[in-house]
mmCIF file of C-alpha atoms in Angstrom:
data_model
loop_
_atom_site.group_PDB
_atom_site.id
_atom_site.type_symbol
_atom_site.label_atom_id
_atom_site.label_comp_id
_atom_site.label_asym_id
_atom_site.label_seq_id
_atom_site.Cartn_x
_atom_site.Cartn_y
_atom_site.Cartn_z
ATOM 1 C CA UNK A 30 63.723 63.088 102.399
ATOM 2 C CA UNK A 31 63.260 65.101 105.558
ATOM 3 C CA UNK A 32 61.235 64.483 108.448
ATOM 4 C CA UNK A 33 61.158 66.853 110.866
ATOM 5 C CA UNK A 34 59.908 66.359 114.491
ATOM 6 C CA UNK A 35 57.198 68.611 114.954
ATOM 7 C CA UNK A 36 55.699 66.647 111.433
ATOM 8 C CA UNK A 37 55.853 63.825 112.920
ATOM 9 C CA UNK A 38 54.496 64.624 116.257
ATOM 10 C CA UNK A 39 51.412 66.351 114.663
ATOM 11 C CA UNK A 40 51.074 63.016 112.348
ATOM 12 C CA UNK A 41 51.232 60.710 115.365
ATOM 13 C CA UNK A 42 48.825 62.676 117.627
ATOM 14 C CA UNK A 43 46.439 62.280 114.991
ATOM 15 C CA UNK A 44 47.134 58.431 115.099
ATOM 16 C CA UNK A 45 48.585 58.486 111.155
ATOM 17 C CA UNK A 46 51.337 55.582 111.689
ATOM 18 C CA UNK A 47 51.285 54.495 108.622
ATOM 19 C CA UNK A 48 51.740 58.068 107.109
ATOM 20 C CA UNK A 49 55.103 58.286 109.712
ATOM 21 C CA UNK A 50 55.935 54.624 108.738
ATOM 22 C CA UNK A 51 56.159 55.524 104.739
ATOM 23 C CA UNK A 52 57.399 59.342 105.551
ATOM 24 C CA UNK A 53 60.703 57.497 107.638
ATOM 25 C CA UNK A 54 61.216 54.342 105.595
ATOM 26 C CA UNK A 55 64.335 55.702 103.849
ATOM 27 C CA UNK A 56 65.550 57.740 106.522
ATOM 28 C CA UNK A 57 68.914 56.657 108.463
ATOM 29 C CA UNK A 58 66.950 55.895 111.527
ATOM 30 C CA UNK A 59 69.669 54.924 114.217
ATOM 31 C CA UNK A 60 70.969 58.721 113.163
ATOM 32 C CA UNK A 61 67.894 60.467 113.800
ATOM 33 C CA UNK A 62 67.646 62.830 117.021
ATOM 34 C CA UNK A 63 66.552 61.010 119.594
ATOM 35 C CA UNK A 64 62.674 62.581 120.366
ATOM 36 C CA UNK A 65 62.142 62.077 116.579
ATOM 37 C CA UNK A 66 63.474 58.319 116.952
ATOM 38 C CA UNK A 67 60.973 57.710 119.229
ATOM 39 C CA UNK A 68 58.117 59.149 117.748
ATOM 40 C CA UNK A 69 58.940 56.930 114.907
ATOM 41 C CA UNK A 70 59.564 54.171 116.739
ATOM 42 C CA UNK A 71 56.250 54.386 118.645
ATOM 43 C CA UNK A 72 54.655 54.546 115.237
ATOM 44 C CA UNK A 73 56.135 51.041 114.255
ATOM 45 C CA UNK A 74 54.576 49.258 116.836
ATOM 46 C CA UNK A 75 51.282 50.515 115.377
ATOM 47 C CA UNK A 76 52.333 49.263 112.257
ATOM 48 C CA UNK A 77 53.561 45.693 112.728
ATOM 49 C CA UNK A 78 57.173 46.148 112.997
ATOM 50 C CA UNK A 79 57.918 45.757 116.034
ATOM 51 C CA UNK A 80 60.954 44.606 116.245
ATOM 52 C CA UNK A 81 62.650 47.326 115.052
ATOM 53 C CA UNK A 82 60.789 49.404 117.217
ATOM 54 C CA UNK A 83 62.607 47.676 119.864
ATOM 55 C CA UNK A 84 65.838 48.425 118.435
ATOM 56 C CA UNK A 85 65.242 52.303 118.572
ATOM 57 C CA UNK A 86 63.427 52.436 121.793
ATOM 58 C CA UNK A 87 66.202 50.731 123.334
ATOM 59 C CA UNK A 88 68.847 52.719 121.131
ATOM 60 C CA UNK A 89 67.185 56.070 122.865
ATOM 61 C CA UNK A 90 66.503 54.696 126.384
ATOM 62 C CA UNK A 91 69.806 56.246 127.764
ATOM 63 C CA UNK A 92 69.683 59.582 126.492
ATOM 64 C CA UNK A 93 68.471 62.327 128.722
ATOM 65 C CA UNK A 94 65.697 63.375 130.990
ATOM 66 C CA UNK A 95 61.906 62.875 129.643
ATOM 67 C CA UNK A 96 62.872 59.981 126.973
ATOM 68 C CA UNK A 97 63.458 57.499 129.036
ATOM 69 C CA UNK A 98 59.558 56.742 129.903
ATOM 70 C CA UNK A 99 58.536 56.798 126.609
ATOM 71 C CA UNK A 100 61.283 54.054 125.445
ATOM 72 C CA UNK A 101 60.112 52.036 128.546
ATOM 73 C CA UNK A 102 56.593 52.696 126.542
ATOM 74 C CA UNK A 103 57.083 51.639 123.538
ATOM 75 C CA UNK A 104 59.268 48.413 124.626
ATOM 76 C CA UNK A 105 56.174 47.430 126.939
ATOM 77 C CA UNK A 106 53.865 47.787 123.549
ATOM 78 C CA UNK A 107 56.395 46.311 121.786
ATOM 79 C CA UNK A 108 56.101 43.448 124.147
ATOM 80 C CA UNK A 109 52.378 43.351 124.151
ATOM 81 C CA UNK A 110 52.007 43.132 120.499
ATOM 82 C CA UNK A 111 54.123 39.453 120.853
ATOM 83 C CA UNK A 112 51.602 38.401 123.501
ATOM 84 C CA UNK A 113 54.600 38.806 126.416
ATOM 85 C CA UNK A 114 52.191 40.256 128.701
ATOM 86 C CA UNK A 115 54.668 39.603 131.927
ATOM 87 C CA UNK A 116 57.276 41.520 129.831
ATOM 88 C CA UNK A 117 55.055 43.839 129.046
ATOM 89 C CA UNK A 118 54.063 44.510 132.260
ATOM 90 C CA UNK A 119 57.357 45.155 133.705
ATOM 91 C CA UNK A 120 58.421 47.951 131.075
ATOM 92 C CA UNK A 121 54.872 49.583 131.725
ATOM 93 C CA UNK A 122 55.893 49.962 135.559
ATOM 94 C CA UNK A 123 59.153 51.208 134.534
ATOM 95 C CA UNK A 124 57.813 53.829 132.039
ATOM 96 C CA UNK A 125 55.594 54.638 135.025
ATOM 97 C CA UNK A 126 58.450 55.016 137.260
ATOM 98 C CA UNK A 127 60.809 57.448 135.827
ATOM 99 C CA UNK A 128 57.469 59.684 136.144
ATOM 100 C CA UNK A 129 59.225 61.793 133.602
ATOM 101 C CA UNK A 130 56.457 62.827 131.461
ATOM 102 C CA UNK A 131 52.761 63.159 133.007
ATOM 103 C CA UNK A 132 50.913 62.249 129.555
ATOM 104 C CA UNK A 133 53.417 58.990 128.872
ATOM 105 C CA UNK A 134 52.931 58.181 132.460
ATOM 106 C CA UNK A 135 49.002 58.158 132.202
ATOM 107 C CA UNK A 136 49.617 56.247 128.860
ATOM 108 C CA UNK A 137 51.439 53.498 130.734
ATOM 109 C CA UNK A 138 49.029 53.358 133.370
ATOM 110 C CA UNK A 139 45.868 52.679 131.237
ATOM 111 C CA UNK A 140 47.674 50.457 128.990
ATOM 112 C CA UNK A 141 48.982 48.392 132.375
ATOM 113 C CA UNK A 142 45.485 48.404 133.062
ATOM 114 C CA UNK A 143 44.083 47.261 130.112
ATOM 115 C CA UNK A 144 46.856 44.608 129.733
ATOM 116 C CA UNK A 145 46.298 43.576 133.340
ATOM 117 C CA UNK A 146 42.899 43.201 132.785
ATOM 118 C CA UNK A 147 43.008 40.914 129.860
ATOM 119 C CA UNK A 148 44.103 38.547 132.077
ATOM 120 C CA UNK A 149 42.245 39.020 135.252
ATOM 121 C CA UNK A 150 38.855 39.304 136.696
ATOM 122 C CA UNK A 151 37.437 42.672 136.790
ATOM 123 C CA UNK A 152 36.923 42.398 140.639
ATOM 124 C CA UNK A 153 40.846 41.990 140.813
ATOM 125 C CA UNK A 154 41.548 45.731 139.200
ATOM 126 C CA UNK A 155 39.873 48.315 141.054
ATOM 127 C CA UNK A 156 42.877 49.479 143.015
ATOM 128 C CA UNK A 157 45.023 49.837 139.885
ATOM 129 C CA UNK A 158 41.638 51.468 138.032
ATOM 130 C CA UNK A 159 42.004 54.016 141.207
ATOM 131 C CA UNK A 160 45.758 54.802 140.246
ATOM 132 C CA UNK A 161 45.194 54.967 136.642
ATOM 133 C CA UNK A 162 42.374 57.486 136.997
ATOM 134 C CA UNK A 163 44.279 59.835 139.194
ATOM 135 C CA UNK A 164 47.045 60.075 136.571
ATOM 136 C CA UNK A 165 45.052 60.402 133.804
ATOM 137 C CA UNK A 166 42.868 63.078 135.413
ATOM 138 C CA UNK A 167 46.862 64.532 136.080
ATOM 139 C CA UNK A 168 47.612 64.547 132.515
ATOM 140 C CA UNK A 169 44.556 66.161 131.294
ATOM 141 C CA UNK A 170 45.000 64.993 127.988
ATOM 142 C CA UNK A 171 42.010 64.147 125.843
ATOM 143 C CA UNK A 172 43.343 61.377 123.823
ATOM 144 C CA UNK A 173 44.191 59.396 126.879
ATOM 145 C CA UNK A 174 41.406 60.078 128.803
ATOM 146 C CA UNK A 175 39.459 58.664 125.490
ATOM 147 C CA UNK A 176 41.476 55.927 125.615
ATOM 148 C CA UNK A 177 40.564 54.546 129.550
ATOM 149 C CA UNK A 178 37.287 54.979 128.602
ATOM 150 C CA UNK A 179 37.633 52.705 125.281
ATOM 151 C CA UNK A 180 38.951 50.086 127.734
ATOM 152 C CA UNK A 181 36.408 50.761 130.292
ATOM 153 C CA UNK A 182 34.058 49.969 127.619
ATOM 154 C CA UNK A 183 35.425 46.686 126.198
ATOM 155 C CA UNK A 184 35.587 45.746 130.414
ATOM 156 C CA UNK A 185 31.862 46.530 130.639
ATOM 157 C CA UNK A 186 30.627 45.013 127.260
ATOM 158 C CA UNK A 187 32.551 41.899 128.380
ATOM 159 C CA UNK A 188 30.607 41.747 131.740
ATOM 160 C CA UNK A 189 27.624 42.229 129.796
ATOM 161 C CA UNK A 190 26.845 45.489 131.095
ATOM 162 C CA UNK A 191 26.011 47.208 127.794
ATOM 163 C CA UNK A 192 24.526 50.429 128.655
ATOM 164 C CA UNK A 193 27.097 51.120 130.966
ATOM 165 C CA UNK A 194 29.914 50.144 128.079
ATOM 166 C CA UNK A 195 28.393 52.702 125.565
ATOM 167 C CA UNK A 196 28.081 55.309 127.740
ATOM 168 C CA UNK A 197 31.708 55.131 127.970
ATOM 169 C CA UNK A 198 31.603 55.055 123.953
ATOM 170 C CA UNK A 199 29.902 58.134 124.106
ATOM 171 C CA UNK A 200 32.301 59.984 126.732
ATOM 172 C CA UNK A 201 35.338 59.182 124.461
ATOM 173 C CA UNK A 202 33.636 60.542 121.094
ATOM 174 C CA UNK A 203 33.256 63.516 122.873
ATOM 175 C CA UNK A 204 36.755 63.830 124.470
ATOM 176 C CA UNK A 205 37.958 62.758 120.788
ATOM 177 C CA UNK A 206 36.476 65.863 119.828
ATOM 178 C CA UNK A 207 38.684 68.095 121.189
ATOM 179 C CA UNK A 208 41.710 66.232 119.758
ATOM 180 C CA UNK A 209 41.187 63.384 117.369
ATOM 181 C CA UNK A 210 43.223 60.543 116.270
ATOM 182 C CA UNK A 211 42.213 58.011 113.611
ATOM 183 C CA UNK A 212 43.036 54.944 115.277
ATOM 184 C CA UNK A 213 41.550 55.970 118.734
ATOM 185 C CA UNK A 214 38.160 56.554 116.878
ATOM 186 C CA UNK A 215 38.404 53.439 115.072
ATOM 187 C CA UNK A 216 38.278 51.747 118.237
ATOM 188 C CA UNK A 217 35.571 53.027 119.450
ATOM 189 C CA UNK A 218 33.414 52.472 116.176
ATOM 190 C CA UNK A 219 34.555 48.723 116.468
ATOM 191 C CA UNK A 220 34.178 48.493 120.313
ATOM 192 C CA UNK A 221 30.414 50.382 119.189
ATOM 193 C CA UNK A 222 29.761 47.653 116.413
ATOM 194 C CA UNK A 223 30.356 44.934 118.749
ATOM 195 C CA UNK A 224 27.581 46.538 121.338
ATOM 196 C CA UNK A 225 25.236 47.256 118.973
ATOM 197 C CA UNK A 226 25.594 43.875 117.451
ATOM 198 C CA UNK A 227 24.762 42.195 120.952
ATOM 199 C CA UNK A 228 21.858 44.256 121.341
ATOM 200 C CA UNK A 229 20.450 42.939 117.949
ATOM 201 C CA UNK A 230 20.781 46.491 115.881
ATOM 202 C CA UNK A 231 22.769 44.634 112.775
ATOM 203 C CA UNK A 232 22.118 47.468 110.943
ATOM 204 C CA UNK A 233 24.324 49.970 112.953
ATOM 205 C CA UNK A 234 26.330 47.264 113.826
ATOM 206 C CA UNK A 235 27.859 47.148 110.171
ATOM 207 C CA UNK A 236 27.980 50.666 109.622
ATOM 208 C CA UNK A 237 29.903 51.212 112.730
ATOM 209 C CA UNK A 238 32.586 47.982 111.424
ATOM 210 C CA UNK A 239 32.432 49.756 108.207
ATOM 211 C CA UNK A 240 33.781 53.066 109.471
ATOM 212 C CA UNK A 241 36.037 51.237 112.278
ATOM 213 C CA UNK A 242 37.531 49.886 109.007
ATOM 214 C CA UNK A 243 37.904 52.953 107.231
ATOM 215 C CA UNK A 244 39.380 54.882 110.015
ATOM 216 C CA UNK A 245 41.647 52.005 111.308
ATOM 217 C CA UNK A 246 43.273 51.506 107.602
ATOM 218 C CA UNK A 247 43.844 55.233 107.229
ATOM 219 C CA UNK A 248 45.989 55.037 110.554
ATOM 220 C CA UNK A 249 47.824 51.692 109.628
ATOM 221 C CA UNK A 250 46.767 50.215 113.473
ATOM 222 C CA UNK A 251 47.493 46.388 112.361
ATOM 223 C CA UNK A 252 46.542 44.519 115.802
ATOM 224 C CA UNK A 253 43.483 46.991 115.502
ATOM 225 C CA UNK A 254 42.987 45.780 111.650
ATOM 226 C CA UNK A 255 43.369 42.169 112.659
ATOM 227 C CA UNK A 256 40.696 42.530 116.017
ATOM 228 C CA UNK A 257 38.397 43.982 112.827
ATOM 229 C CA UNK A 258 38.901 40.687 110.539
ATOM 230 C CA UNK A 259 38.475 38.301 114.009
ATOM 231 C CA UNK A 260 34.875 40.307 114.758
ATOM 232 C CA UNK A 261 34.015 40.107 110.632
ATOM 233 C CA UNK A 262 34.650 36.052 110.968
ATOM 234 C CA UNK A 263 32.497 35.801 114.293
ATOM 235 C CA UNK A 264 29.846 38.013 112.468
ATOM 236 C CA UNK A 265 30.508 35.135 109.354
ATOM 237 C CA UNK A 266 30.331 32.415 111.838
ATOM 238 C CA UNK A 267 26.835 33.058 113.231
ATOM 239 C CA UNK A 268 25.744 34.088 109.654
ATOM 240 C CA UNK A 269 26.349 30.285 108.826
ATOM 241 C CA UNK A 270 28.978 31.348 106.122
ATOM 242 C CA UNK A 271 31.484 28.642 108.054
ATOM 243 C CA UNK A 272 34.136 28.579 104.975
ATOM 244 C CA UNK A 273 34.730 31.898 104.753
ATOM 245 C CA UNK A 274 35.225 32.282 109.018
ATOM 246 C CA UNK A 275 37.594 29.866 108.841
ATOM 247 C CA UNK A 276 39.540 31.192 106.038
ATOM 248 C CA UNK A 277 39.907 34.474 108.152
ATOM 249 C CA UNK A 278 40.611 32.779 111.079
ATOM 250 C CA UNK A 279 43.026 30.615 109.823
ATOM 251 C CA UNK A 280 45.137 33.110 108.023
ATOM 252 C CA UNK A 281 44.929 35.615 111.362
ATOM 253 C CA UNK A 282 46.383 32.983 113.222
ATOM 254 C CA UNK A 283 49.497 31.728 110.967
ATOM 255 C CA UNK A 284 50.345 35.187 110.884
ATOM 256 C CA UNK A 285 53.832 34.793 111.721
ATOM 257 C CA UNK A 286 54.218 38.159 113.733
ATOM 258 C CA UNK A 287 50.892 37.401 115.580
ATOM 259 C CA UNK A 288 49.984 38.366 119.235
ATOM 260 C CA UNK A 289 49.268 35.162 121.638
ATOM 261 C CA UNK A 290 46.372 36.652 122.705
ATOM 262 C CA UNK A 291 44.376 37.279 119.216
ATOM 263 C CA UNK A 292 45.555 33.429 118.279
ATOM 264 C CA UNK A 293 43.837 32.161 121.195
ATOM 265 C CA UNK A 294 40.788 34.416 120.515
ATOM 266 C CA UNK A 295 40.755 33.077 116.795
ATOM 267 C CA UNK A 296 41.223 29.248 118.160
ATOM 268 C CA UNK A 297 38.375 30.042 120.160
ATOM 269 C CA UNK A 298 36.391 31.520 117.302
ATOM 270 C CA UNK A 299 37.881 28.120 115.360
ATOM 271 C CA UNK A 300 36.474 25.559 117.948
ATOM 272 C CA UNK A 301 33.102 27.343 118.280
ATOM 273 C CA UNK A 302 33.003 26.878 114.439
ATOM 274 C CA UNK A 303 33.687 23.557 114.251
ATOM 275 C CA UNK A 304 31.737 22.667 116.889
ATOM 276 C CA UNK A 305 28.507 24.291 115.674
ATOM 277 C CA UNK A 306 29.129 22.364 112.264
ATOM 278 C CA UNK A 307 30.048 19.341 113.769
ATOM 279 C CA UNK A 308 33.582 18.970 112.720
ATOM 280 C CA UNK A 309 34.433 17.791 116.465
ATOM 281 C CA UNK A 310 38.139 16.401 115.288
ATOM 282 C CA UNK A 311 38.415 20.130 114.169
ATOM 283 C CA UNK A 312 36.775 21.184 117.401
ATOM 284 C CA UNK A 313 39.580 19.256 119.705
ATOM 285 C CA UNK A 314 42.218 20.391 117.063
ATOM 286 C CA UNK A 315 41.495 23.950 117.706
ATOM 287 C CA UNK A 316 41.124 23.317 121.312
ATOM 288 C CA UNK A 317 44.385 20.798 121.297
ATOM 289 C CA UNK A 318 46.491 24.061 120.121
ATOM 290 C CA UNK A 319 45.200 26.317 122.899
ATOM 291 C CA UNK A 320 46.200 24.272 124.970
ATOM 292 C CA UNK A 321 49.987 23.951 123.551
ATOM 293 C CA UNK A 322 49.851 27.639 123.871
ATOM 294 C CA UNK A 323 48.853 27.649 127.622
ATOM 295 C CA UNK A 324 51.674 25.155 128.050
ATOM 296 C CA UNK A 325 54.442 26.417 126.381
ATOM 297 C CA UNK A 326 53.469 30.196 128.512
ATOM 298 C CA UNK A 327 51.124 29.547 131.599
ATOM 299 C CA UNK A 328 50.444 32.901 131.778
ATOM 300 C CA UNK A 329 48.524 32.218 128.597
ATOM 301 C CA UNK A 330 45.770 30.601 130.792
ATOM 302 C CA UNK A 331 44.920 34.378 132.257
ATOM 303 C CA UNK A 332 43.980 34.960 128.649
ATOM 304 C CA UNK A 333 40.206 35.844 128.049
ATOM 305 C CA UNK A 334 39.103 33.293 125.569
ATOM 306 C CA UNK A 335 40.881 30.702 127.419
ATOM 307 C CA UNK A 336 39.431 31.741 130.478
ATOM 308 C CA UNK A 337 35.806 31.634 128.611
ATOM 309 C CA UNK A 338 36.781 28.550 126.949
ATOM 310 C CA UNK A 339 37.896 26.336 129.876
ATOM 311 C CA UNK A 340 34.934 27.787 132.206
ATOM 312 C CA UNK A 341 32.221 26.216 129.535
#
């Protein structure tokens, strides 16, 4: 089986990872050139196997001009997906300072935005929003412009300003129309579900999940499949259907390969449940294990549902 790189570059820009994932599974990857190691690479982050995406990001970090910021890239999403945000962080400035590759730099900047932001106040991130723009707006590339604006969105919905949030919805469909990619829409039909749910249009709220799932398991996204099956058990949750919640909630977070940050979401979620039915040992149980978490990485306290948690 062959896979040649501009195959795999077309699949990835249209966010198929799962397609690249199947396309290089019996390929000798370590022998691969090294541009087409790295797109595959960057795919396996998307789909859960991280690790190894480690192994040829940091396999292809040494060879020439232009690779080196996209290996820094996909070792700092590497790092995310663990929950090693501080790790994270530090290969997202690197991939931003080779300053190699105008697109992978914007890419670093908005996702060192977006991970800084998970764990800080909004107020805290307008210089860095300042930087990020000017490189995206540098790049010119539609996918990553769609992309601040997805986490622009998620920032705003989270403040509660919701008309502001969807108008930055609607500015990413559109730049997704000039170059689509499955999982980037995805996110924005879940990041749209989650509006319209909050603004009491249930309706469009499951259509939108519905299609963020369709989209998201054609692309083979995993964290993106597992933020889907956290907002399905919240929905389940407030629908009074407390088994099944937990059941999701419970197998998201013994997920052995799971991010820090969705466990604490889905020990949030947990608690909240408990507490609503009265379980309060379960309550304190969910709330006991956050609190392991925050102690075994105090960064973990920057977390948003720990943040929302411990401010209640």
């Amino acid at each position: 089986m062959v896979l040649p790189l501009p195959v795999a570059e077309r699949l990835f820009d249209r966010g198929e990872y799962a397609e690249i994932a199947r396309l290089a599974a019996r390929l000798p990857l370590e022998q691969l050139e090294p541009r087409l190691r790295l797109v595959v690479a960057h795919a396996f982050v998307f789909t859960g196997d991280s690790d190894l995406a480690q192994r040829l990001a940091l396999a292809t970090s040494s060879h020439g001009s232009g690779l080196k910021g996209r290996a820094e890239l996909i070792l700092a999403l590497a790092a995310d997906r663990a929950g090693e945000a501080e790790v994270a962080i530090e290969h997202f400035r690197k991939a931003i300072g080779t300053n190699d590759d105008a697109i992978v730099t914007a890419w670093a900047y908005v996702h060192l935005f977006r991970t800084y932001g998970e764990g800080h106040p909004a107020q805290t991130l307008t210089s860095l929003l300042e930087k990020t723009r000017r490189q995206v707006t540098r790049a010119g590339d539609p996918q990553v412009s769609a992309y601040l604006h997805s986490c622009l969105c998620v920032m705003e919905g989270q403040r509660g300003h919701y008309h502001a949030a969807m108008r930055h919805c609607e500015i990413a469909d559109r730049l997704l129309d000039i170059r689509d990619n499955l999982s980037l829409r995805g996110a924005l039909h879940l990041n749209r579900a989650s509006l319209t749910w909050l603004q009491c249009d249930y309706e469009q709220s499951a259509r939108d999940l519905a299609k963020s799932r369709e989209l998201v398991s054609q692309s083979g996204n995993l964290r993106l499949l597992e933020t889907i099956d956290g907002n399905v058990a919240y929905r389940e949750s407030i629908k009074g259907n407390f088994p099944k919640a937990e059941q999701i909630l419970q197998r998201l977070i013994s997920a052995s390969n799971q991010a820090r940050n969705i466990r604490t979401a889905c020990l949030d979620g947990l608690a909240r449940l408990y507490l609503t039915s009265n379980d309060l040992d379960g309550c304190e149980r969910a709330l006991n294990s956050m609190d392991r978490i925050v102690a075994e990485v105090p960064s973990a306290q920057s977390d948003y549902h720990v943040r929302w948690t411990r401010s209640e």
